[in-house]
Amino acid sequence: MKDGTEHFGKQSGRGVQELAEEIDAFNAVNKEETLKEGISYTDITPGSRNAATNNALVAADGLHPSGLMYKDWVTLLAPSVYKALSLK
């Protein structure tokens, strides 16, 4: 999830800090519930927030992640995916 740094967030009328805090609160619950079920959790939010200063991480529509950001997410997720697949 991206925070309010991209165009949509700015247009919401809510402050970037407020949106970031709401996303952080959501992620905390999401992580807790995920781990409680024995599923790995990877937080992509810190890297997504880099889009505030790196336009290459945002698609041309100004809303969606770019291919570069998806690549970053895959890099973060890969170790957990490989571990899960090796357990099968």
PDB file of N, CA, C and O in Angstrom, chain B, residues numbered from 101:
ATOM      1  N   MET B 101       0.824  -1.178   0.000  1.00  0.00           N
ATOM      2  CA  MET B 101       0.000   0.000   0.000  1.00  0.00           C
ATOM      3  C   MET B 101       0.868   1.241   0.000  1.00  0.00           C
ATOM      4  O   MET B 101       1.871   1.329   0.707  1.00  0.00           O
ATOM      5  N   LYS B 102       0.473   2.148  -0.772  1.00  0.00           N
ATOM      6  CA  LYS B 102       1.205   3.403  -0.764  1.00  0.00           C
ATOM      7  C   LYS B 102       0.548   4.341   0.232  1.00  0.00           C
ATOM      8  O   LYS B 102      -0.632   4.199   0.550  1.00  0.00           O
ATOM      9  N   ASP B 103       1.302   5.274   0.709  1.00  0.00           N
ATOM     10  CA  ASP B 103       0.690   6.252   1.603  1.00  0.00           C
ATOM     11  C   ASP B 103       0.117   7.391   0.771  1.00  0.00           C
ATOM     12  O   ASP B 103      -0.015   7.258  -0.446  1.00  0.00           O
ATOM     13  N   GLY B 104      -0.216   8.479   1.388  1.00  0.00           N
ATOM     14  CA  GLY B 104      -0.867   9.570   0.692  1.00  0.00           C
ATOM     15  C   GLY B 104       0.055  10.435  -0.131  1.00  0.00           C
ATOM     16  O   GLY B 104      -0.301  11.564  -0.468  1.00  0.00           O
ATOM     17  N   THR B 105       1.223   9.940  -0.463  1.00  0.00           N
ATOM     18  CA  THR B 105       2.174  10.780  -1.181  1.00  0.00           C
ATOM     19  C   THR B 105       1.875  10.845  -2.666  1.00  0.00           C
ATOM     20  O   THR B 105       2.298  11.784  -3.340  1.00  0.00           O
ATOM     21  N   GLU B 106       1.159   9.870  -3.184  1.00  0.00           N
ATOM     22  CA  GLU B 106       0.899   9.924  -4.601  1.00  0.00           C
ATOM     23  C   GLU B 106      -0.354  10.751  -4.875  1.00  0.00           C
ATOM     24  O   GLU B 106      -1.056  11.142  -3.944  1.00  0.00           O
ATOM     25  N   HIS B 107      -0.629  11.012  -6.123  1.00  0.00           N
ATOM     26  CA  HIS B 107      -1.678  11.944  -6.544  1.00  0.00           C
ATOM     27  C   HIS B 107      -3.015  11.679  -5.858  1.00  0.00           C
ATOM     28  O   HIS B 107      -3.631  12.607  -5.335  1.00  0.00           O
ATOM     29  N   PHE B 108      -3.464  10.446  -5.852  1.00  0.00           N
ATOM     30  CA  PHE B 108      -4.760  10.124  -5.257  1.00  0.00           C
ATOM     31  C   PHE B 108      -4.799  10.525  -3.793  1.00  0.00           C
ATOM     32  O   PHE B 108      -5.780  11.114  -3.340  1.00  0.00           O
ATOM     33  N   GLY B 109      -3.754  10.216  -3.054  1.00  0.00           N
ATOM     34  CA  GLY B 109      -3.703  10.572  -1.644  1.00  0.00           C
ATOM     35  C   GLY B 109      -3.761  12.071  -1.429  1.00  0.00           C
ATOM     36  O   GLY B 109      -4.449  12.553  -0.529  1.00  0.00           O
ATOM     37  N   LYS B 110      -3.044  12.800  -2.251  1.00  0.00           N
ATOM     38  CA  LYS B 110      -3.039  14.254  -2.131  1.00  0.00           C
ATOM     39  C   LYS B 110      -4.414  14.836  -2.443  1.00  0.00           C
ATOM     40  O   LYS B 110      -4.822  15.831  -1.845  1.00  0.00           O
ATOM     41  N   GLN B 111      -5.126  14.213  -3.383  1.00  0.00           N
ATOM     42  CA  GLN B 111      -6.439  14.705  -3.779  1.00  0.00           C
ATOM     43  C   GLN B 111      -7.530  14.336  -2.781  1.00  0.00           C
ATOM     44  O   GLN B 111      -8.651  14.830  -2.893  1.00  0.00           O
ATOM     45  N   SER B 112      -7.229  13.481  -1.811  1.00  0.00           N
ATOM     46  CA  SER B 112      -8.244  13.025  -0.858  1.00  0.00           C
ATOM     47  C   SER B 112      -8.652  14.114   0.129  1.00  0.00           C
ATOM     48  O   SER B 112      -9.697  14.013   0.772  1.00  0.00           O
ATOM     49  N   GLY B 113      -7.834  15.147   0.247  1.00  0.00           N
ATOM     50  CA  GLY B 113      -8.130  16.210   1.197  1.00  0.00           C
ATOM     51  C   GLY B 113      -7.627  15.907   2.596  1.00  0.00           C
ATOM     52  O   GLY B 113      -7.751  16.741   3.492  1.00  0.00           O
ATOM     53  N   ARG B 114      -7.066  14.734   2.794  1.00  0.00           N
ATOM     54  CA  ARG B 114      -6.501  14.361   4.090  1.00  0.00           C
ATOM     55  C   ARG B 114      -4.991  14.516   4.008  1.00  0.00           C
ATOM     56  O   ARG B 114      -4.400  14.367   2.938  1.00  0.00           O
ATOM     57  N   GLY B 115      -4.382  14.808   5.120  1.00  0.00           N
ATOM     58  CA  GLY B 115      -2.949  15.014   5.143  1.00  0.00           C
ATOM     59  C   GLY B 115      -2.170  13.723   4.945  1.00  0.00           C
ATOM     60  O   GLY B 115      -2.630  12.635   5.291  1.00  0.00           O
ATOM     61  N   VAL B 116      -0.993  13.873   4.385  1.00  0.00           N
ATOM     62  CA  VAL B 116      -0.115  12.724   4.156  1.00  0.00           C
ATOM     63  C   VAL B 116       0.164  12.002   5.477  1.00  0.00           C
ATOM     64  O   VAL B 116       0.146  10.772   5.525  1.00  0.00           O
ATOM     65  N   GLN B 117       0.422  12.759   6.545  1.00  0.00           N
ATOM     66  CA  GLN B 117       0.717  12.152   7.840  1.00  0.00           C
ATOM     67  C   GLN B 117      -0.471  11.342   8.346  1.00  0.00           C
ATOM     68  O   GLN B 117      -0.300  10.234   8.854  1.00  0.00           O
ATOM     69  N   GLU B 118      -1.672  11.894   8.208  1.00  0.00           N
ATOM     70  CA  GLU B 118      -2.879  11.185   8.645  1.00  0.00           C
ATOM     71  C   GLU B 118      -3.061   9.879   7.877  1.00  0.00           C
ATOM     72  O   GLU B 118      -3.346   8.840   8.473  1.00  0.00           O
ATOM     73  N   LEU B 119      -2.897   9.931   6.569  1.00  0.00           N
ATOM     74  CA  LEU B 119      -3.022   8.721   5.766  1.00  0.00           C
ATOM     75  C   LEU B 119      -1.950   7.697   6.134  1.00  0.00           C
ATOM     76  O   LEU B 119      -2.231   6.502   6.232  1.00  0.00           O
ATOM     77  N   ALA B 120      -0.741   8.163   6.334  1.00  0.00           N
ATOM     78  CA  ALA B 120       0.353   7.254   6.699  1.00  0.00           C
ATOM     79  C   ALA B 120       0.068   6.567   8.025  1.00  0.00           C
ATOM     80  O   ALA B 120       0.322   5.371   8.170  1.00  0.00           O
ATOM     81  N   GLU B 121      -0.452   7.303   8.985  1.00  0.00           N
ATOM     82  CA  GLU B 121      -0.778   6.718  10.291  1.00  0.00           C
ATOM     83  C   GLU B 121      -1.899   5.689  10.168  1.00  0.00           C
ATOM     84  O   GLU B 121      -1.857   4.648  10.823  1.00  0.00           O
ATOM     85  N   GLU B 122      -2.895   5.970   9.340  1.00  0.00           N
ATOM     86  CA  GLU B 122      -3.982   5.015   9.134  1.00  0.00           C
ATOM     87  C   GLU B 122      -3.475   3.742   8.467  1.00  0.00           C
ATOM     88  O   GLU B 122      -3.877   2.639   8.839  1.00  0.00           O
ATOM     89  N   ILE B 123      -2.601   3.893   7.490  1.00  0.00           N
ATOM     90  CA  ILE B 123      -2.024   2.724   6.819  1.00  0.00           C
ATOM     91  C   ILE B 123      -1.167   1.930   7.786  1.00  0.00           C
ATOM     92  O   ILE B 123      -1.220   0.700   7.790  1.00  0.00           O
ATOM     93  N   ASP B 124      -0.375   2.613   8.608  1.00  0.00           N
ATOM     94  CA  ASP B 124       0.454   1.920   9.594  1.00  0.00           C
ATOM     95  C   ASP B 124      -0.408   1.137  10.584  1.00  0.00           C
ATOM     96  O   ASP B 124      -0.067   0.011  10.948  1.00  0.00           O
ATOM     97  N   ALA B 125      -1.519   1.724  11.018  1.00  0.00           N
ATOM     98  CA  ALA B 125      -2.421   1.033  11.946  1.00  0.00           C
ATOM     99  C   ALA B 125      -3.036  -0.193  11.277  1.00  0.00           C
ATOM    100  O   ALA B 125      -3.113  -1.261  11.885  1.00  0.00           O
ATOM    101  N   PHE B 126      -3.471  -0.045  10.034  1.00  0.00           N
ATOM    102  CA  PHE B 126      -4.011  -1.177   9.282  1.00  0.00           C
ATOM    103  C   PHE B 126      -2.965  -2.272   9.140  1.00  0.00           C
ATOM    104  O   PHE B 126      -3.255  -3.448   9.365  1.00  0.00           O
ATOM    105  N   ASN B 127      -1.746  -1.885   8.765  1.00  0.00           N
ATOM    106  CA  ASN B 127      -0.675  -2.869   8.574  1.00  0.00           C
ATOM    107  C   ASN B 127      -0.348  -3.609   9.865  1.00  0.00           C
ATOM    108  O   ASN B 127      -0.039  -4.800   9.831  1.00  0.00           O
ATOM    109  N   ALA B 128      -0.411  -2.924  10.997  1.00  0.00           N
ATOM    110  CA  ALA B 128      -0.126  -3.578  12.277  1.00  0.00           C
ATOM    111  C   ALA B 128      -1.140  -4.683  12.547  1.00  0.00           C
ATOM    112  O   ALA B 128      -0.766  -5.780  12.961  1.00  0.00           O
ATOM    113  N   VAL B 129      -2.414  -4.403  12.318  1.00  0.00           N
ATOM    114  CA  VAL B 129      -3.456  -5.420  12.515  1.00  0.00           C
ATOM    115  C   VAL B 129      -3.296  -6.534  11.482  1.00  0.00           C
ATOM    116  O   VAL B 129      -3.410  -7.716  11.806  1.00  0.00           O
ATOM    117  N   ASN B 130      -3.033  -6.144  10.238  1.00  0.00           N
ATOM    118  CA  ASN B 130      -2.846  -7.114   9.174  1.00  0.00           C
ATOM    119  C   ASN B 130      -1.695  -8.067   9.506  1.00  0.00           C
ATOM    120  O   ASN B 130      -1.824  -9.280   9.340  1.00  0.00           O
ATOM    121  N   LYS B 131      -0.592  -7.527   9.967  1.00  0.00           N
ATOM    122  CA  LYS B 131       0.564  -8.355  10.320  1.00  0.00           C
ATOM    123  C   LYS B 131       0.223  -9.298  11.469  1.00  0.00           C
ATOM    124  O   LYS B 131       0.534 -10.488  11.415  1.00  0.00           O
ATOM    125  N   GLU B 132      -0.413  -8.770  12.501  1.00  0.00           N
ATOM    126  CA  GLU B 132      -0.776  -9.586  13.660  1.00  0.00           C
ATOM    127  C   GLU B 132      -1.676 -10.759  13.251  1.00  0.00           C
ATOM    128  O   GLU B 132      -1.445 -11.898  13.658  1.00  0.00           O
ATOM    129  N   GLU B 133      -2.683 -10.476  12.459  1.00  0.00           N
ATOM    130  CA  GLU B 133      -3.619 -11.529  12.034  1.00  0.00           C
ATOM    131  C   GLU B 133      -2.939 -12.546  11.121  1.00  0.00           C
ATOM    132  O   GLU B 133      -3.195 -13.746  11.219  1.00  0.00           O
ATOM    133  N   THR B 134      -2.078 -12.061  10.240  1.00  0.00           N
ATOM    134  CA  THR B 134      -1.368 -12.944   9.325  1.00  0.00           C
ATOM    135  C   THR B 134      -0.450 -13.894  10.082  1.00  0.00           C
ATOM    136  O   THR B 134      -0.462 -15.101   9.841  1.00  0.00           O
ATOM    137  N   LEU B 135       0.341 -13.349  10.991  1.00  0.00           N
ATOM    138  CA  LEU B 135       1.266 -14.178  11.762  1.00  0.00           C
ATOM    139  C   LEU B 135       0.524 -15.141  12.681  1.00  0.00           C
ATOM    140  O   LEU B 135       0.988 -16.256  12.921  1.00  0.00           O
ATOM    141  N   LYS B 136      -0.615 -14.718  13.191  1.00  0.00           N
ATOM    142  CA  LYS B 136      -1.419 -15.587  14.050  1.00  0.00           C
ATOM    143  C   LYS B 136      -1.857 -16.849  13.290  1.00  0.00           C
ATOM    144  O   LYS B 136      -2.034 -17.911  13.887  1.00  0.00           O
ATOM    145  N   GLU B 137      -2.026 -16.721  11.990  1.00  0.00           N
ATOM    146  CA  GLU B 137      -2.423 -17.856  11.151  1.00  0.00           C
ATOM    147  C   GLU B 137      -1.215 -18.653  10.643  1.00  0.00           C
ATOM    148  O   GLU B 137      -1.371 -19.606   9.880  1.00  0.00           O
ATOM    149  N   GLY B 138      -0.020 -18.260  11.068  1.00  0.00           N
ATOM    150  CA  GLY B 138       1.179 -18.977  10.672  1.00  0.00           C
ATOM    151  C   GLY B 138       1.638 -18.674   9.249  1.00  0.00           C
ATOM    152  O   GLY B 138       2.327 -19.481   8.625  1.00  0.00           O
ATOM    153  N   ILE B 139       1.259 -17.528   8.754  1.00  0.00           N
ATOM    154  CA  ILE B 139       1.614 -17.131   7.394  1.00  0.00           C
ATOM    155  C   ILE B 139       2.672 -16.028   7.480  1.00  0.00           C
ATOM    156  O   ILE B 139       2.590 -15.144   8.333  1.00  0.00           O
ATOM    157  N   SER B 140       3.652 -16.087   6.600  1.00  0.00           N
ATOM    158  CA  SER B 140       4.690 -15.048   6.621  1.00  0.00           C
ATOM    159  C   SER B 140       4.081 -13.709   6.222  1.00  0.00           C
ATOM    160  O   SER B 140       3.084 -13.648   5.503  1.00  0.00           O
ATOM    161  N   TYR B 141       4.693 -12.660   6.698  1.00  0.00           N
ATOM    162  CA  TYR B 141       4.214 -11.311   6.420  1.00  0.00           C
ATOM    163  C   TYR B 141       5.375 -10.474   5.908  1.00  0.00           C
ATOM    164  O   TYR B 141       6.443 -10.449   6.520  1.00  0.00           O
ATOM    165  N   THR B 142       5.175  -9.802   4.810  1.00  0.00           N
ATOM    166  CA  THR B 142       6.187  -8.911   4.256  1.00  0.00           C
ATOM    167  C   THR B 142       5.577  -7.520   4.139  1.00  0.00           C
ATOM    168  O   THR B 142       4.565  -7.332   3.463  1.00  0.00           O
ATOM    169  N   ASP B 143       6.185  -6.566   4.787  1.00  0.00           N
ATOM    170  CA  ASP B 143       5.687  -5.190   4.776  1.00  0.00           C
ATOM    171  C   ASP B 143       6.308  -4.448   3.599  1.00  0.00           C
ATOM    172  O   ASP B 143       7.512  -4.188   3.583  1.00  0.00           O
ATOM    173  N   ILE B 144       5.484  -4.110   2.620  1.00  0.00           N
ATOM    174  CA  ILE B 144       5.963  -3.393   1.442  1.00  0.00           C
ATOM    175  C   ILE B 144       5.808  -1.881   1.586  1.00  0.00           C
ATOM    176  O   ILE B 144       6.253  -1.126   0.722  1.00  0.00           O
ATOM    177  N   THR B 145       5.182  -1.438   2.668  1.00  0.00           N
ATOM    178  CA  THR B 145       4.888  -0.012   2.814  1.00  0.00           C
ATOM    179  C   THR B 145       6.140   0.866   2.859  1.00  0.00           C
ATOM    180  O   THR B 145       6.166   1.892   2.179  1.00  0.00           O
ATOM    181  N   PRO B 146       7.174   0.516   3.623  1.00  0.00           N
ATOM    182  CA  PRO B 146       8.341   1.412   3.644  1.00  0.00           C
ATOM    183  C   PRO B 146       8.915   1.674   2.254  1.00  0.00           C
ATOM    184  O   PRO B 146       9.232   2.816   1.919  1.00  0.00           O
ATOM    185  N   GLY B 147       9.047   0.643   1.459  1.00  0.00           N
ATOM    186  CA  GLY B 147       9.561   0.825   0.104  1.00  0.00           C
ATOM    187  C   GLY B 147       8.603   1.605  -0.771  1.00  0.00           C
ATOM    188  O   GLY B 147       9.024   2.389  -1.621  1.00  0.00           O
ATOM    189  N   SER B 148       7.313   1.389  -0.563  1.00  0.00           N
ATOM    190  CA  SER B 148       6.307   2.105  -1.355  1.00  0.00           C
ATOM    191  C   SER B 148       6.343   3.598  -1.071  1.00  0.00           C
ATOM    192  O   SER B 148       6.058   4.416  -1.945  1.00  0.00           O
ATOM    193  N   ARG B 149       6.692   3.937   0.143  1.00  0.00           N
ATOM    194  CA  ARG B 149       6.749   5.355   0.500  1.00  0.00           C
ATOM    195  C   ARG B 149       7.877   6.090  -0.216  1.00  0.00           C
ATOM    196  O   ARG B 149       7.898   7.320  -0.251  1.00  0.00           O
ATOM    197  N   ASN B 150       8.804   5.344  -0.781  1.00  0.00           N
ATOM    198  CA  ASN B 150       9.868   5.974  -1.567  1.00  0.00           C
ATOM    199  C   ASN B 150       9.323   6.649  -2.821  1.00  0.00           C
ATOM    200  O   ASN B 150      10.004   7.469  -3.436  1.00  0.00           O
ATOM    201  N   ALA B 151       8.094   6.304  -3.199  1.00  0.00           N
ATOM    202  CA  ALA B 151       7.486   6.913  -4.379  1.00  0.00           C
ATOM    203  C   ALA B 151       7.297   8.418  -4.205  1.00  0.00           C
ATOM    204  O   ALA B 151       7.152   9.146  -5.187  1.00  0.00           O
ATOM    205  N   ALA B 152       7.298   8.879  -2.964  1.00  0.00           N
ATOM    206  CA  ALA B 152       7.143  10.317  -2.713  1.00  0.00           C
ATOM    207  C   ALA B 152       8.303  11.115  -3.294  1.00  0.00           C
ATOM    208  O   ALA B 152       8.154  12.289  -3.635  1.00  0.00           O
ATOM    209  N   THR B 153       9.455  10.468  -3.403  1.00  0.00           N
ATOM    210  CA  THR B 153      10.639  11.169  -3.901  1.00  0.00           C
ATOM    211  C   THR B 153      11.236  10.526  -5.149  1.00  0.00           C
ATOM    212  O   THR B 153      12.253  10.990  -5.664  1.00  0.00           O
ATOM    213  N   ASN B 154      10.607   9.461  -5.633  1.00  0.00           N
ATOM    214  CA  ASN B 154      11.120   8.762  -6.812  1.00  0.00           C
ATOM    215  C   ASN B 154       9.959   8.464  -7.756  1.00  0.00           C
ATOM    216  O   ASN B 154       9.273   7.453  -7.599  1.00  0.00           O
ATOM    217  N   ASN B 155       9.742   9.322  -8.717  1.00  0.00           N
ATOM    218  CA  ASN B 155       8.635   9.162  -9.664  1.00  0.00           C
ATOM    219  C   ASN B 155       8.716   7.889 -10.485  1.00  0.00           C
ATOM    220  O   ASN B 155       7.709   7.453 -11.043  1.00  0.00           O
ATOM    221  N   ALA B 156       9.882   7.290 -10.569  1.00  0.00           N
ATOM    222  CA  ALA B 156      10.039   6.048 -11.330  1.00  0.00           C
ATOM    223  C   ALA B 156       9.279   4.894 -10.683  1.00  0.00           C
ATOM    224  O   ALA B 156       9.067   3.860 -11.316  1.00  0.00           O
ATOM    225  N   LEU B 157       8.871   5.063  -9.430  1.00  0.00           N
ATOM    226  CA  LEU B 157       8.141   4.010  -8.728  1.00  0.00           C
ATOM    227  C   LEU B 157       6.628   4.086  -8.947  1.00  0.00           C
ATOM    228  O   LEU B 157       5.881   3.237  -8.461  1.00  0.00           O
ATOM    229  N   VAL B 158       6.183   5.111  -9.683  1.00  0.00           N
ATOM    230  CA  VAL B 158       4.756   5.308  -9.933  1.00  0.00           C
ATOM    231  C   VAL B 158       4.503   5.215 -11.433  1.00  0.00           C
ATOM    232  O   VAL B 158       5.260   5.759 -12.237  1.00  0.00           O
ATOM    233  N   ALA B 159       3.416   4.513 -11.802  1.00  0.00           N
ATOM    234  CA  ALA B 159       3.044   4.386 -13.212  1.00  0.00           C
ATOM    235  C   ALA B 159       2.631   5.749 -13.778  1.00  0.00           C
ATOM    236  O   ALA B 159       2.413   6.705 -13.033  1.00  0.00           O
ATOM    237  N   ALA B 160       2.532   5.815 -15.065  1.00  0.00           N
ATOM    238  CA  ALA B 160       2.195   7.067 -15.747  1.00  0.00           C
ATOM    239  C   ALA B 160       0.851   7.641 -15.316  1.00  0.00           C
ATOM    240  O   ALA B 160       0.635   8.847 -15.432  1.00  0.00           O
ATOM    241  N   ASP B 161      -0.066   6.792 -14.814  1.00  0.00           N
ATOM    242  CA  ASP B 161      -1.375   7.305 -14.393  1.00  0.00           C
ATOM    243  C   ASP B 161      -1.313   8.041 -13.064  1.00  0.00           C
ATOM    244  O   ASP B 161      -2.305   8.633 -12.639  1.00  0.00           O
ATOM    245  N   GLY B 162      -0.149   8.013 -12.399  1.00  0.00           N
ATOM    246  CA  GLY B 162       0.025   8.717 -11.138  1.00  0.00           C
ATOM    247  C   GLY B 162      -0.602   8.031  -9.946  1.00  0.00           C
ATOM    248  O   GLY B 162      -0.556   8.567  -8.839  1.00  0.00           O
ATOM    249  N   LEU B 163      -1.182   6.871 -10.136  1.00  0.00           N
ATOM    250  CA  LEU B 163      -1.872   6.165  -9.058  1.00  0.00           C
ATOM    251  C   LEU B 163      -1.258   4.808  -8.757  1.00  0.00           C
ATOM    252  O   LEU B 163      -1.027   4.473  -7.595  1.00  0.00           O
ATOM    253  N   HIS B 164      -0.998   4.039  -9.776  1.00  0.00           N
ATOM    254  CA  HIS B 164      -0.560   2.653  -9.595  1.00  0.00           C
ATOM    255  C   HIS B 164       0.960   2.527  -9.521  1.00  0.00           C
ATOM    256  O   HIS B 164       1.689   3.399  -9.995  1.00  0.00           O
ATOM    257  N   PRO B 165       1.421   1.448  -8.929  1.00  0.00           N
ATOM    258  CA  PRO B 165       2.863   1.195  -8.881  1.00  0.00           C
ATOM    259  C   PRO B 165       3.417   0.960 -10.291  1.00  0.00           C
ATOM    260  O   PRO B 165       2.726   0.439 -11.166  1.00  0.00           O
ATOM    261  N   SER B 166       4.643   1.345 -10.484  1.00  0.00           N
ATOM    262  CA  SER B 166       5.322   1.077 -11.754  1.00  0.00           C
ATOM    263  C   SER B 166       5.913  -0.322 -11.731  1.00  0.00           C
ATOM    264  O   SER B 166       5.911  -0.997 -10.701  1.00  0.00           O
ATOM    265  N   GLY B 167       6.413  -0.741 -12.872  1.00  0.00           N
ATOM    266  CA  GLY B 167       7.096  -2.028 -12.948  1.00  0.00           C
ATOM    267  C   GLY B 167       8.274  -2.096 -11.995  1.00  0.00           C
ATOM    268  O   GLY B 167       8.557  -3.149 -11.424  1.00  0.00           O
ATOM    269  N   LEU B 168       8.965  -0.972 -11.822  1.00  0.00           N
ATOM    270  CA  LEU B 168      10.109  -0.929 -10.909  1.00  0.00           C
ATOM    271  C   LEU B 168       9.676  -1.195  -9.468  1.00  0.00           C
ATOM    272  O   LEU B 168      10.358  -1.909  -8.733  1.00  0.00           O
ATOM    273  N   MET B 169       8.553  -0.625  -9.072  1.00  0.00           N
ATOM    274  CA  MET B 169       8.087  -0.882  -7.711  1.00  0.00           C
ATOM    275  C   MET B 169       7.669  -2.339  -7.546  1.00  0.00           C
ATOM    276  O   MET B 169       7.954  -2.959  -6.521  1.00  0.00           O
ATOM    277  N   TYR B 170       6.990  -2.887  -8.562  1.00  0.00           N
ATOM    278  CA  TYR B 170       6.641  -4.314  -8.497  1.00  0.00           C
ATOM    279  C   TYR B 170       7.899  -5.164  -8.373  1.00  0.00           C
ATOM    280  O   TYR B 170       7.917  -6.146  -7.631  1.00  0.00           O
ATOM    281  N   LYS B 171       8.939  -4.793  -9.089  1.00  0.00           N
ATOM    282  CA  LYS B 171      10.214  -5.523  -8.993  1.00  0.00           C
ATOM    283  C   LYS B 171      10.752  -5.457  -7.561  1.00  0.00           C
ATOM    284  O   LYS B 171      11.224  -6.459  -7.024  1.00  0.00           O
ATOM    285  N   ASP B 172      10.681  -4.283  -6.952  1.00  0.00           N
ATOM    286  CA  ASP B 172      11.132  -4.139  -5.567  1.00  0.00           C
ATOM    287  C   ASP B 172      10.323  -5.033  -4.630  1.00  0.00           C
ATOM    288  O   ASP B 172      10.878  -5.660  -3.727  1.00  0.00           O
ATOM    289  N   TRP B 173       9.014  -5.087  -4.850  1.00  0.00           N
ATOM    290  CA  TRP B 173       8.157  -5.930  -4.012  1.00  0.00           C
ATOM    291  C   TRP B 173       8.512  -7.409  -4.177  1.00  0.00           C
ATOM    292  O   TRP B 173       8.553  -8.158  -3.201  1.00  0.00           O
ATOM    293  N   VAL B 174       8.768  -7.819  -5.415  1.00  0.00           N
ATOM    294  CA  VAL B 174       9.150  -9.214  -5.665  1.00  0.00           C
ATOM    295  C   VAL B 174      10.444  -9.536  -4.925  1.00  0.00           C
ATOM    296  O   VAL B 174      10.576 -10.609  -4.336  1.00  0.00           O
ATOM    297  N   THR B 175      11.387  -8.619  -4.956  1.00  0.00           N
ATOM    298  CA  THR B 175      12.654  -8.824  -4.250  1.00  0.00           C
ATOM    299  C   THR B 175      12.414  -9.018  -2.754  1.00  0.00           C
ATOM    300  O   THR B 175      13.056  -9.857  -2.122  1.00  0.00           O
ATOM    301  N   LEU B 176      11.485  -8.238  -2.189  1.00  0.00           N
ATOM    302  CA  LEU B 176      11.164  -8.388  -0.765  1.00  0.00           C
ATOM    303  C   LEU B 176      10.453  -9.708  -0.472  1.00  0.00           C
ATOM    304  O   LEU B 176      10.706 -10.339   0.554  1.00  0.00           O
ATOM    305  N   LEU B 177       9.575 -10.117  -1.363  1.00  0.00           N
ATOM    306  CA  LEU B 177       8.760 -11.314  -1.146  1.00  0.00           C
ATOM    307  C   LEU B 177       9.481 -12.618  -1.465  1.00  0.00           C
ATOM    308  O   LEU B 177       9.155 -13.655  -0.888  1.00  0.00           O
ATOM    309  N   ALA B 178      10.435 -12.586  -2.357  1.00  0.00           N
ATOM    310  CA  ALA B 178      11.076 -13.803  -2.858  1.00  0.00           C
ATOM    311  C   ALA B 178      11.589 -14.731  -1.759  1.00  0.00           C
ATOM    312  O   ALA B 178      11.324 -15.931  -1.836  1.00  0.00           O
ATOM    313  N   PRO B 179      12.301 -14.253  -0.750  1.00  0.00           N
ATOM    314  CA  PRO B 179      12.794 -15.187   0.271  1.00  0.00           C
ATOM    315  C   PRO B 179      11.670 -15.977   0.956  1.00  0.00           C
ATOM    316  O   PRO B 179      11.817 -17.176   1.193  1.00  0.00           O
ATOM    317  N   SER B 180      10.570 -15.326   1.269  1.00  0.00           N
ATOM    318  CA  SER B 180       9.456 -16.017   1.918  1.00  0.00           C
ATOM    319  C   SER B 180       8.795 -17.015   0.969  1.00  0.00           C
ATOM    320  O   SER B 180       8.391 -18.101   1.385  1.00  0.00           O
ATOM    321  N   VAL B 181       8.689 -16.648  -0.284  1.00  0.00           N
ATOM    322  CA  VAL B 181       8.087 -17.543  -1.276  1.00  0.00           C
ATOM    323  C   VAL B 181       8.967 -18.773  -1.461  1.00  0.00           C
ATOM    324  O   VAL B 181       8.473 -19.901  -1.464  1.00  0.00           O
ATOM    325  N   TYR B 182      10.265 -18.555  -1.615  1.00  0.00           N
ATOM    326  CA  TYR B 182      11.177 -19.689  -1.786  1.00  0.00           C
ATOM    327  C   TYR B 182      11.124 -20.603  -0.561  1.00  0.00           C
ATOM    328  O   TYR B 182      11.109 -21.826  -0.697  1.00  0.00           O
ATOM    329  N   LYS B 183      11.096 -20.022   0.613  1.00  0.00           N
ATOM    330  CA  LYS B 183      11.037 -20.821   1.841  1.00  0.00           C
ATOM    331  C   LYS B 183       9.752 -21.632   1.883  1.00  0.00           C
ATOM    332  O   LYS B 183       9.782 -22.817   2.214  1.00  0.00           O
ATOM    333  N   ALA B 184       8.628 -21.015   1.555  1.00  0.00           N
ATOM    334  CA  ALA B 184       7.349 -21.721   1.577  1.00  0.00           C
ATOM    335  C   ALA B 184       7.332 -22.857   0.552  1.00  0.00           C
ATOM    336  O   ALA B 184       6.822 -23.940   0.838  1.00  0.00           O
ATOM    337  N   LEU B 185       7.877 -22.619  -0.624  1.00  0.00           N
ATOM    338  CA  LEU B 185       7.882 -23.659  -1.650  1.00  0.00           C
ATOM    339  C   LEU B 185       8.812 -24.816  -1.303  1.00  0.00           C
ATOM    340  O   LEU B 185       8.558 -25.958  -1.684  1.00  0.00           O
ATOM    341  N   SER B 186       9.882 -24.521  -0.586  1.00  0.00           N
ATOM    342  CA  SER B 186      10.820 -25.590  -0.221  1.00  0.00           C
ATOM    343  C   SER B 186      10.259 -26.470   0.890  1.00  0.00           C
ATOM    344  O   SER B 186      10.757 -27.576   1.104  1.00  0.00           O
ATOM    345  N   LEU B 187       9.246 -26.010   1.595  1.00  0.00           N
ATOM    346  CA  LEU B 187       8.639 -26.794   2.667  1.00  0.00           C
ATOM    347  C   LEU B 187       7.607 -27.784   2.143  1.00  0.00           C
ATOM    348  O   LEU B 187       7.138 -28.642   2.891  1.00  0.00           O
ATOM    349  N   LYS B 188       7.256 -27.678   0.896  1.00  0.00           N
ATOM    350  CA  LYS B 188       6.206 -28.537   0.320  1.00  0.00           C
ATOM    351  C   LYS B 188       6.767 -29.860  -0.117  1.00  0.00           C
ATOM    352  O   LYS B 188       6.030 -30.706  -0.623  1.00  0.00           O
TER     353      LYS B 188
END
